[in-house]
PDB file of C-alpha atoms in Angstrom:
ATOM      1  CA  UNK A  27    -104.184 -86.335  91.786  1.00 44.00           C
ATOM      2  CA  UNK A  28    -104.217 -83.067  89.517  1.00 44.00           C
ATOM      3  CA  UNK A  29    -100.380 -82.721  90.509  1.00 47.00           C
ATOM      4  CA  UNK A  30     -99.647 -86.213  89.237  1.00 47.00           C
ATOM      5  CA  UNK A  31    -101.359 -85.851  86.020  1.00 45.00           C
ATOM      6  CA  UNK A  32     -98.857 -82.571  85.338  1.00 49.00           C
ATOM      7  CA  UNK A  33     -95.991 -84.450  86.316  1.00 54.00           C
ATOM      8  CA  UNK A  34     -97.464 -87.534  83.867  1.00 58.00           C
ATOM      9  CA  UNK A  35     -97.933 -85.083  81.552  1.00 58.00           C
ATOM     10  CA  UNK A  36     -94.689 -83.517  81.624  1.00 65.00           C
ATOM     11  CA  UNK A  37     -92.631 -86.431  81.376  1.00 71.00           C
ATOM     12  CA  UNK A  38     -94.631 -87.887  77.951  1.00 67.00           C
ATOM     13  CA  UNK A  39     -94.016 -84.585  76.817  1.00 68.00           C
ATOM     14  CA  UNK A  40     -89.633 -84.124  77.008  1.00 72.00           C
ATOM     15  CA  UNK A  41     -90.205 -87.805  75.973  1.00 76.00           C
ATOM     16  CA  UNK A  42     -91.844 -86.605  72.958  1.00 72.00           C
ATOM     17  CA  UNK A  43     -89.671 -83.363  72.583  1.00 74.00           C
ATOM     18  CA  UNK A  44     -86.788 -86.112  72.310  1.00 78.00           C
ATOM     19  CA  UNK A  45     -88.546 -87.902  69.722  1.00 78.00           C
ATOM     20  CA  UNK A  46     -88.784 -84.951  67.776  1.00 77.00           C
ATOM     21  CA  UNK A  47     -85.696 -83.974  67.328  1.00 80.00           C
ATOM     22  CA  UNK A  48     -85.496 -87.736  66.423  1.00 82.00           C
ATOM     23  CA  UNK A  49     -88.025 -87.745  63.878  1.00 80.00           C
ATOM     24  CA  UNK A  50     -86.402 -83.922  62.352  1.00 82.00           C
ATOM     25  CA  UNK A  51     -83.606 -86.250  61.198  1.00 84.00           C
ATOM     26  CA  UNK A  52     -85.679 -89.083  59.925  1.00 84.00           C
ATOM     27  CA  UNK A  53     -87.858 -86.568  58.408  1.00 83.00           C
ATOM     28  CA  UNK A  54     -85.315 -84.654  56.475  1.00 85.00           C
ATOM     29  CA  UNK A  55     -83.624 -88.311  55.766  1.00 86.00           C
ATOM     30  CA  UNK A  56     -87.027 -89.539  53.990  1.00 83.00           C
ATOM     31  CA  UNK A  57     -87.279 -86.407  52.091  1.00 83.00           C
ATOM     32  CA  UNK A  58     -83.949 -86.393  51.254  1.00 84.00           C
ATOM     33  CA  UNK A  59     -84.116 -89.851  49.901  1.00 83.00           C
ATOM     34  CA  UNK A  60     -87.116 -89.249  48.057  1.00 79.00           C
ATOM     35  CA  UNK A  61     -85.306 -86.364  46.219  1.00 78.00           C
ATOM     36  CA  UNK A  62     -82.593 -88.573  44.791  1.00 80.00           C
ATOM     37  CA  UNK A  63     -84.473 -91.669  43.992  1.00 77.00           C
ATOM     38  CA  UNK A  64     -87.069 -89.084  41.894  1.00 75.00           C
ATOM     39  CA  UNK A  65     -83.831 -88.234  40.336  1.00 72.00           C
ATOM     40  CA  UNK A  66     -83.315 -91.045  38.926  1.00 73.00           C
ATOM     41  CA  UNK A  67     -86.651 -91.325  37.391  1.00 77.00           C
ATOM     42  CA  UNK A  68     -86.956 -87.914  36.784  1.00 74.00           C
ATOM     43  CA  UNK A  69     -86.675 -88.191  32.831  1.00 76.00           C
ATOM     44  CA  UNK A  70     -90.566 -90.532  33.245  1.00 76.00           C
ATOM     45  CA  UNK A  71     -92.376 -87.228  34.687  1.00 71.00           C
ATOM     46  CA  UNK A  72     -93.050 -83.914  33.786  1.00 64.00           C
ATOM     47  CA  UNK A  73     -94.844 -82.635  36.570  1.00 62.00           C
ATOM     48  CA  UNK A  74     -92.124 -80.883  38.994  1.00 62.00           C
ATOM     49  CA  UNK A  75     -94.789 -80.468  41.433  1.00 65.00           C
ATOM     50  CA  UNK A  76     -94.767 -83.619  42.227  1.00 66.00           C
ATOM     51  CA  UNK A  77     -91.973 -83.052  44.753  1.00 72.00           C
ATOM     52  CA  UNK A  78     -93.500 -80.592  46.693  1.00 77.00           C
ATOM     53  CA  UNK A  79     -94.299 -83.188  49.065  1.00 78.00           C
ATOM     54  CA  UNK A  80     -90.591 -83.974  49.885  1.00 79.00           C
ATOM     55  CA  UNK A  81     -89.843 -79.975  49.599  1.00 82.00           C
ATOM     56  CA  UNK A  82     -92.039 -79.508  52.687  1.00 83.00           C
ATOM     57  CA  UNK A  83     -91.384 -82.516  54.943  1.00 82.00           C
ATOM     58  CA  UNK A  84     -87.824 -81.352  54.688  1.00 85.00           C
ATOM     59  CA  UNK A  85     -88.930 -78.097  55.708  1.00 85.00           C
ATOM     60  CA  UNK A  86     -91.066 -79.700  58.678  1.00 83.00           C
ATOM     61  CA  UNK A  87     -88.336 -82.059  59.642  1.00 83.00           C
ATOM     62  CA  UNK A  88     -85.869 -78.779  60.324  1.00 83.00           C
ATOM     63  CA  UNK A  89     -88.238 -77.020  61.956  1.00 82.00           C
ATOM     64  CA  UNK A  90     -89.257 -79.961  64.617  1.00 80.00           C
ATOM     65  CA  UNK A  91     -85.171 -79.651  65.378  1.00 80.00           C
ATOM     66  CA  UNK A  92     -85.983 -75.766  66.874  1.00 79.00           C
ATOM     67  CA  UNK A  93     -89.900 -77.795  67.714  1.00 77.00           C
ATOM     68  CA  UNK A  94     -87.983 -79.879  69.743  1.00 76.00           C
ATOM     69  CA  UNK A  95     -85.917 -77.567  71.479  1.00 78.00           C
ATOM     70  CA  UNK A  96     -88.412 -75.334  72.558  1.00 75.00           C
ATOM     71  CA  UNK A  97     -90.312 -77.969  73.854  1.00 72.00           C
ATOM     72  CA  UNK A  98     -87.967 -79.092  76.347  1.00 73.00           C
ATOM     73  CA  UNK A  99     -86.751 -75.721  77.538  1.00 74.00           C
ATOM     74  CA  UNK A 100     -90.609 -74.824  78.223  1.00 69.00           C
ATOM     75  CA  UNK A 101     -91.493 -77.836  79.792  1.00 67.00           C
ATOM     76  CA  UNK A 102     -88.583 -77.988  82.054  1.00 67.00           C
ATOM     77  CA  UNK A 103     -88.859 -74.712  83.182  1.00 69.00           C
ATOM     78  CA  UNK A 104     -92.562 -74.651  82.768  1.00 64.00           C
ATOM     79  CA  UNK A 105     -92.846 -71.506  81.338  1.00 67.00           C
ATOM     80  CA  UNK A 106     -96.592 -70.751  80.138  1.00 72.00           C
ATOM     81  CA  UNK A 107     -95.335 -68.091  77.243  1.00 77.00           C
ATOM     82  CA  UNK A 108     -93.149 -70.846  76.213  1.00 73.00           C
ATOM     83  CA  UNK A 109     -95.508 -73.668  76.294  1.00 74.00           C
ATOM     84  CA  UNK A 110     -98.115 -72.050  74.370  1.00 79.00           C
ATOM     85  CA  UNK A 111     -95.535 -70.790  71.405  1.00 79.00           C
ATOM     86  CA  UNK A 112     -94.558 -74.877  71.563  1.00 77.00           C
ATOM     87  CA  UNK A 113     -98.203 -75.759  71.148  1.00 80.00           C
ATOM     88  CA  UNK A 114     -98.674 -72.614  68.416  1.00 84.00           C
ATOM     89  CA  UNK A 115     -95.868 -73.783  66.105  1.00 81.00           C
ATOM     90  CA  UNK A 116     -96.995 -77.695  66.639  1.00 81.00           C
ATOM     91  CA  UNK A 117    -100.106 -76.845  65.557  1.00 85.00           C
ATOM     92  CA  UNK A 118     -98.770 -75.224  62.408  1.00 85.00           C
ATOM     93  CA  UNK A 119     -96.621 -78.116  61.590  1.00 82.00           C
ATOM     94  CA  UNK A 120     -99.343 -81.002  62.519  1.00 85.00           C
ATOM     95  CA  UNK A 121    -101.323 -78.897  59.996  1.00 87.00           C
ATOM     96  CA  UNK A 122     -98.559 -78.792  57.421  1.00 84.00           C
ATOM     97  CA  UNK A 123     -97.810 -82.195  57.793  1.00 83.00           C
ATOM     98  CA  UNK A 124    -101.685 -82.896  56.531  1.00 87.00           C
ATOM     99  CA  UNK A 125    -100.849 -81.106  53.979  1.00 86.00           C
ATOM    100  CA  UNK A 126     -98.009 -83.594  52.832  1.00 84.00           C
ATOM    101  CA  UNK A 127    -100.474 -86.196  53.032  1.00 86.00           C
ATOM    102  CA  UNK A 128    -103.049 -84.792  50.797  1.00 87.00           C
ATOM    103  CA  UNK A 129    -100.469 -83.951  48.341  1.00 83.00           C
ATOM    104  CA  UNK A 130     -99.050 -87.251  48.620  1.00 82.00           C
ATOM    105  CA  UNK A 131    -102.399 -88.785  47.869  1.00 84.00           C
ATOM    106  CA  UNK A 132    -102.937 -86.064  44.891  1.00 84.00           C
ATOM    107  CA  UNK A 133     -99.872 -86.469  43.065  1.00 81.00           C
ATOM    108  CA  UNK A 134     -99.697 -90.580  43.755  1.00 81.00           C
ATOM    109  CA  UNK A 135    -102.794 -90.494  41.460  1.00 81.00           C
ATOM    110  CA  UNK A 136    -101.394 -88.114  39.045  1.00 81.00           C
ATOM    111  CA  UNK A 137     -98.066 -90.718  38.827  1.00 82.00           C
ATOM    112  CA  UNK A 138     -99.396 -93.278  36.432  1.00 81.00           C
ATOM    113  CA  UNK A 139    -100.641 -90.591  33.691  1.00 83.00           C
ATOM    114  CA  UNK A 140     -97.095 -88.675  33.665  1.00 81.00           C
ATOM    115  CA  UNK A 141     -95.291 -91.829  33.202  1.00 85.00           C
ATOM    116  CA  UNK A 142     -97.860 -93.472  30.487  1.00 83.00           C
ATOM    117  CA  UNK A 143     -97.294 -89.654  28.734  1.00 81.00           C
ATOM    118  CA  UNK A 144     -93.414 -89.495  29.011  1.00 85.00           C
ATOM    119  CA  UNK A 145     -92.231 -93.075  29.145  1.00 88.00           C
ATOM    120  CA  UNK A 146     -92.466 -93.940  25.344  1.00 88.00           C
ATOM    121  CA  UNK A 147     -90.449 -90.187  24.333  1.00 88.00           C
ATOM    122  CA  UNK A 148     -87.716 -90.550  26.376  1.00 88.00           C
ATOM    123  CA  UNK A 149     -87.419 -94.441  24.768  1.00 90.00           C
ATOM    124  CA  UNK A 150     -87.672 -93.023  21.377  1.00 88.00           C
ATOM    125  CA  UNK A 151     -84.722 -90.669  22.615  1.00 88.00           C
ATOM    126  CA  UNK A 152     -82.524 -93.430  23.492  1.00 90.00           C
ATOM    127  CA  UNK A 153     -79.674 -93.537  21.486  1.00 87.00           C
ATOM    128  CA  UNK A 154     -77.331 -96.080  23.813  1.00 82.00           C
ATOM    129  CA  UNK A 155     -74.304 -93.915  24.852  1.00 82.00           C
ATOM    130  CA  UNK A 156     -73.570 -92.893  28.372  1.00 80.00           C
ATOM    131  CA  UNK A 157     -73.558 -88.763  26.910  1.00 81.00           C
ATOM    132  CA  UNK A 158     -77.392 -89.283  26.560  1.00 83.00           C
ATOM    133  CA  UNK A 159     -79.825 -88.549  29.582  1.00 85.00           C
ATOM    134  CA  UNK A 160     -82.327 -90.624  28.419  1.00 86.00           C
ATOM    135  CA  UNK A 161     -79.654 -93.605  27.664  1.00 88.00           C
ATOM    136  CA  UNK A 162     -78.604 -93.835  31.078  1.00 88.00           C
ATOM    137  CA  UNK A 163     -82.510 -93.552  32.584  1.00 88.00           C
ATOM    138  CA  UNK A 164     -83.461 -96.082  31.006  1.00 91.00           C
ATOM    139  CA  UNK A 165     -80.372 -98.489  31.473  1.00 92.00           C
ATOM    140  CA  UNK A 166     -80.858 -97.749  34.755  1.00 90.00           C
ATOM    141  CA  UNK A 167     -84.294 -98.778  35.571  1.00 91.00           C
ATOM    142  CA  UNK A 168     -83.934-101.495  33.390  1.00 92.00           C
ATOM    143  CA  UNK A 169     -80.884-102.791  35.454  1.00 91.00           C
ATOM    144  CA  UNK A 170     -82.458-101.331  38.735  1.00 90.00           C
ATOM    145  CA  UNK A 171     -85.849-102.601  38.393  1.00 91.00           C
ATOM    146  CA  UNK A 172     -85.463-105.863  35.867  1.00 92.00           C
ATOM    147  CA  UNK A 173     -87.791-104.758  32.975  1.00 93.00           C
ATOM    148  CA  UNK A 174     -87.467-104.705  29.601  1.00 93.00           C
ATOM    149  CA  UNK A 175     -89.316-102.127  27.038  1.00 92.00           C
ATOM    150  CA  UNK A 176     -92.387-100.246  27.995  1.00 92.00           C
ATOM    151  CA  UNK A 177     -94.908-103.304  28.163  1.00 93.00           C
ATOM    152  CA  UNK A 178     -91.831-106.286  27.337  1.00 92.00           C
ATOM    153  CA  UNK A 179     -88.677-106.311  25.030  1.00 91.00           C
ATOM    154  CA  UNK A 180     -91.015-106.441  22.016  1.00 91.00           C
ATOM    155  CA  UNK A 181     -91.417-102.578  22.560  1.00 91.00           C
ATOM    156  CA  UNK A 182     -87.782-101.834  21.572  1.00 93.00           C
ATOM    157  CA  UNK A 183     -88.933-103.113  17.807  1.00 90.00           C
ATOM    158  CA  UNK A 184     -90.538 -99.739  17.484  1.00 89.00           C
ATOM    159  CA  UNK A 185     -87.749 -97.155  18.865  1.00 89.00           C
ATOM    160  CA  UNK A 186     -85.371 -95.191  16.495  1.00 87.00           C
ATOM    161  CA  UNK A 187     -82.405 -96.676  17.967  1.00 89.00           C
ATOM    162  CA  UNK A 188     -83.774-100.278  16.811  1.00 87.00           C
ATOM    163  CA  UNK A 189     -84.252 -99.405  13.411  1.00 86.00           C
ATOM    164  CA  UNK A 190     -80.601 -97.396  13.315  1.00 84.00           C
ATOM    165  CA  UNK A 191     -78.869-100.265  14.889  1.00 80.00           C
ATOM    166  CA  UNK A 192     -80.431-103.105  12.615  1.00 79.00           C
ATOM    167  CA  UNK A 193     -78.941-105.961  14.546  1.00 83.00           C
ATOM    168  CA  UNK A 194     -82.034-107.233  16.299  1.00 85.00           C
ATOM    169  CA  UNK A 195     -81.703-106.874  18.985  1.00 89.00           C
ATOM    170  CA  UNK A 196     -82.176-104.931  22.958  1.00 92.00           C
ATOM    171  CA  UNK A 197     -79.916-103.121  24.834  1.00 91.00           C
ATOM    172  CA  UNK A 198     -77.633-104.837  26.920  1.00 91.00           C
ATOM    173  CA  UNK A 199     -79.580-103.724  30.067  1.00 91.00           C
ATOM    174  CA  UNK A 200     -82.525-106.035  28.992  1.00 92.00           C
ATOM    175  CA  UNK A 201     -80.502-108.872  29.542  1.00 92.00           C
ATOM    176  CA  UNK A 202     -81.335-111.007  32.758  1.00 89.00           C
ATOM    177  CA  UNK A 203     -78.432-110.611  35.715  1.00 83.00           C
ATOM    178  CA  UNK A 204     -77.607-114.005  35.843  1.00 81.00           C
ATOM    179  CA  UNK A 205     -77.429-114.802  32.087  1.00 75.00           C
ATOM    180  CA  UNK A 206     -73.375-114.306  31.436  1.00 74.00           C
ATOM    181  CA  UNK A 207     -73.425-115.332  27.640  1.00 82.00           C
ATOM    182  CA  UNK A 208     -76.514-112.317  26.904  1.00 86.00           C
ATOM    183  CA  UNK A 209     -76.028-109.977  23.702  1.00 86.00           C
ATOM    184  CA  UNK A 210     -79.462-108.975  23.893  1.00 87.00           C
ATOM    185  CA  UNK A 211     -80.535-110.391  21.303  1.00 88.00           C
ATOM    186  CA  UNK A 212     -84.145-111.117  20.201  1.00 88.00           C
ATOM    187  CA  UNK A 213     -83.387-114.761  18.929  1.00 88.00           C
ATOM    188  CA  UNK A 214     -82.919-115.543  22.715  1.00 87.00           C
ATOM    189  CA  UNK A 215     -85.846-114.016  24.794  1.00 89.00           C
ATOM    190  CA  UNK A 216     -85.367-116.663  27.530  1.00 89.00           C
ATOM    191  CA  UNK A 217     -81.961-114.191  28.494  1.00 89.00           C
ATOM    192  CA  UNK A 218     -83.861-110.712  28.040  1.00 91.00           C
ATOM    193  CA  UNK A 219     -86.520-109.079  31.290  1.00 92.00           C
ATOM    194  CA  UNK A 220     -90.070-110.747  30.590  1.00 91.00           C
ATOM    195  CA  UNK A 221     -91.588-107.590  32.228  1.00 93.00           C
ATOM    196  CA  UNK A 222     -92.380-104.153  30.721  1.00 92.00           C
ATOM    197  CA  UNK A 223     -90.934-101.199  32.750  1.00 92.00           C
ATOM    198  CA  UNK A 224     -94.016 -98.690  32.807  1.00 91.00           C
ATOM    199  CA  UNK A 225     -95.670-100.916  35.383  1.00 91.00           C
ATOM    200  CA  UNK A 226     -92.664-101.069  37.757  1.00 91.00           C
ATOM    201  CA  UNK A 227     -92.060 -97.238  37.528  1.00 89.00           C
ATOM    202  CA  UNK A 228     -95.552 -96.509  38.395  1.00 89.00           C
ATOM    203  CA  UNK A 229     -95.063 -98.608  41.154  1.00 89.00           C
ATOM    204  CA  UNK A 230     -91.837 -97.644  42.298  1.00 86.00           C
ATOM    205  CA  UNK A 231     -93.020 -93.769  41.798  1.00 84.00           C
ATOM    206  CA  UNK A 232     -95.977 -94.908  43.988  1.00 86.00           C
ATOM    207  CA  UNK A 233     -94.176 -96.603  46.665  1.00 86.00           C
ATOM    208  CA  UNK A 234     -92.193 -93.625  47.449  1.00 82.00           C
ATOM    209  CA  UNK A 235     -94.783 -91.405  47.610  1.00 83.00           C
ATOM    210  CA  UNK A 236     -96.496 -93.449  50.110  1.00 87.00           C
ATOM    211  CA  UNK A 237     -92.975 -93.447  52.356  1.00 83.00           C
ATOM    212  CA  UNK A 238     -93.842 -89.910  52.425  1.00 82.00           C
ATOM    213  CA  UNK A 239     -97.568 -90.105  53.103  1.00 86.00           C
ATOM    214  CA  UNK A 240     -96.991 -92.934  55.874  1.00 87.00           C
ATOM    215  CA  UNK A 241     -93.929 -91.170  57.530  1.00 83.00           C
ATOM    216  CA  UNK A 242     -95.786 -87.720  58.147  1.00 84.00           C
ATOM    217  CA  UNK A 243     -99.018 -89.584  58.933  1.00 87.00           C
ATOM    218  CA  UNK A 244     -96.969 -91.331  61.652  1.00 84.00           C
ATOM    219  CA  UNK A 245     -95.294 -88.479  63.153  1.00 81.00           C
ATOM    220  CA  UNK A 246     -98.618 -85.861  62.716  1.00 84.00           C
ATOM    221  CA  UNK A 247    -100.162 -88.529  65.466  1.00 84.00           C
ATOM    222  CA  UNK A 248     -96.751 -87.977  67.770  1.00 79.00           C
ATOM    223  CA  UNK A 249     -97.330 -84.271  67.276  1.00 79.00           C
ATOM    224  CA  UNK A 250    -100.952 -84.658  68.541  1.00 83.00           C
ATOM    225  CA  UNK A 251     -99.849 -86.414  70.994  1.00 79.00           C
ATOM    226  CA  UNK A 252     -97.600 -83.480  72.513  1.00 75.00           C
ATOM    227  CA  UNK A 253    -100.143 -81.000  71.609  1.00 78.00           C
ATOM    228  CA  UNK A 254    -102.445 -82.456  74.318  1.00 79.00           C
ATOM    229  CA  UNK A 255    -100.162 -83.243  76.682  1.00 74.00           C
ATOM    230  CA  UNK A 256     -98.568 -79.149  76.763  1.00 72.00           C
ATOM    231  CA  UNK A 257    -102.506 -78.273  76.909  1.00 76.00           C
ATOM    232  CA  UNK A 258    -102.687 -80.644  80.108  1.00 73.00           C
ATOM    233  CA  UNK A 259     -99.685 -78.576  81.419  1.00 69.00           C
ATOM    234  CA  UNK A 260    -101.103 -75.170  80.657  1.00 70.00           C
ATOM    235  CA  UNK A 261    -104.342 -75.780  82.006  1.00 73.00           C
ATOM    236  CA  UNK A 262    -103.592 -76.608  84.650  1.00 64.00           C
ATOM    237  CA  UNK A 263    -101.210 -73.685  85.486  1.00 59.00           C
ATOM    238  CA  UNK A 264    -104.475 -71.605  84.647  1.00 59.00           C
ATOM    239  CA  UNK A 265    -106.908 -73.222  86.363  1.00 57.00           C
ATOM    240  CA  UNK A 266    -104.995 -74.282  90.324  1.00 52.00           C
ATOM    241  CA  UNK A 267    -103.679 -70.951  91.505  1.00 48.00           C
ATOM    242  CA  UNK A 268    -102.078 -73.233  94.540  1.00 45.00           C
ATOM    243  CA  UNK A 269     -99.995 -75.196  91.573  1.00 43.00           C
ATOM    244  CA  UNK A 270     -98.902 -71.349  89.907  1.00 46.00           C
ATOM    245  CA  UNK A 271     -98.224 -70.244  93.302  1.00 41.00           C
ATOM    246  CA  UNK A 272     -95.623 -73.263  94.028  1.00 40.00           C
ATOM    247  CA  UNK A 273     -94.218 -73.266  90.416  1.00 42.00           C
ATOM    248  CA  UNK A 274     -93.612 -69.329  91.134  1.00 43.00           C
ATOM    249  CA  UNK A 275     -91.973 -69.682  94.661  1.00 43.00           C
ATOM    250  CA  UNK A 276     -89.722 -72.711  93.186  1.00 39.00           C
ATOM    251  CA  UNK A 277     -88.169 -70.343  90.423  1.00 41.00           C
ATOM    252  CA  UNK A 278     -87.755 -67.648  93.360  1.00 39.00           C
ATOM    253  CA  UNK A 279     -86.074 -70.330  95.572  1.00 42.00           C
TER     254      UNK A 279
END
């Protein structure tokens, strides 16, 4: 019975190291992802901190590569030193990866105060070229996300580039996708984005913060997971001196 719970054991764990290595990838693909879609909104925040989250599940995603490998060698060869240096730097990651998802939660609160504090400076810095950071931010999440102005297109009344450009109307990127004829101007509102683009931001900022939070919640339980089942292992080696004595004359043989 005790020998078929090791040999349980030891299969859901090289099933598990395989879905590390697995996860390494989707874990460096997430944070990777979250890196360039902050990128493009990186002109609505302040706080840099706020990627520290994606910094370290990049970090924990290449370390569950060497996780991984470790895992297998030590439970196929069912070596104890090797086992418990598996469980040791498991432990450190499932820790780390609680980390992330405090963070996450942390700086997902702190999202909607950046962007409320940044969004209307970098719109009174728009001055329509493609040269100008702040031009092509906000053409872009206009485009990307459908909004118009901070709260609606009423918002672009107050900017700089409105008063400079005194031809009433919005930027070109306010104009709805499938309106062909659209100059952006204000005497036709029907062809302009009815919705403000704080909201969406805030939303979009939050969304990808929760990929984060979800994904390392997700794989923290896998880790678990193989934590207990290498303890199962290495118990048992401890504990049935018949079950060290085979594993010992097997490695001879």
């Amino acid at each position: 019975m005790g020998q078929c719970g090791i040999t349980s054991s030891k299969t859901v764990l090289v099933f598990l190291n395989l879905i590390f290595w697995a996860a390494a990838g989707i874990l460096c693909y997430v944070g990777a992802y979250v890196f360039i879609t902050y990128d493009d909104y990186d002109h609505f925040f302040e706080d840099v901190y706020t990627l520290i989250p994606a910094v370290v599940i990049i970090a924990v995603g290449a370390l569950l590569f060497l996780v991984g490998l470790i895992g297998c060698c030590a439970t196929v060869r069912e070596s104890y030193c090797g086992l418990t240096t598996f469980v040791i730097i498991l432990l450190l990651v499932f820790v780390t990866e609680v980390a992330v998802v405090v963070l996450g939660y942390i700086y997902r609160a702190k999202v909607e105060n950046e962007v409320n504090t940044s969004i209307k400076k970098v719109y009174d810095e728009y001055n329509g070229t493609n040269s100008n950071a702040q031009s092509r931010a906000i053409d872009y999440i206009q485009r990307q996300l459908q909004c118009c102005g901070i709260h609606n297109y009423s918002d672009w009344q107050y900017t700089h580039w409105y008063e400079e450009s005194k031809n009433n109307s919005v930027p070109i990127s306010c104009c709805k996708t499938n309106t062909g004829s659209c100059t952006g101007s204000l005497t036709r509102p029907e062809d302009l984005f009815q919705e403000g683009c704080e909201a969406l931001v805030v939303k979009k900022l939050k969304e990808i913060m929760m990929y984060i939070i979800w994904t390392a919640l997700t794989f923290a339980a896998i880790q678990l997971l193989g934590m207990l089942c290498a303890c199962v292992v290495l118990c048992r080696r401890s504990r049935d001196p018949a079950y060290e004595l085979l594993i010992t004359g097997a490695t001879y043989a």
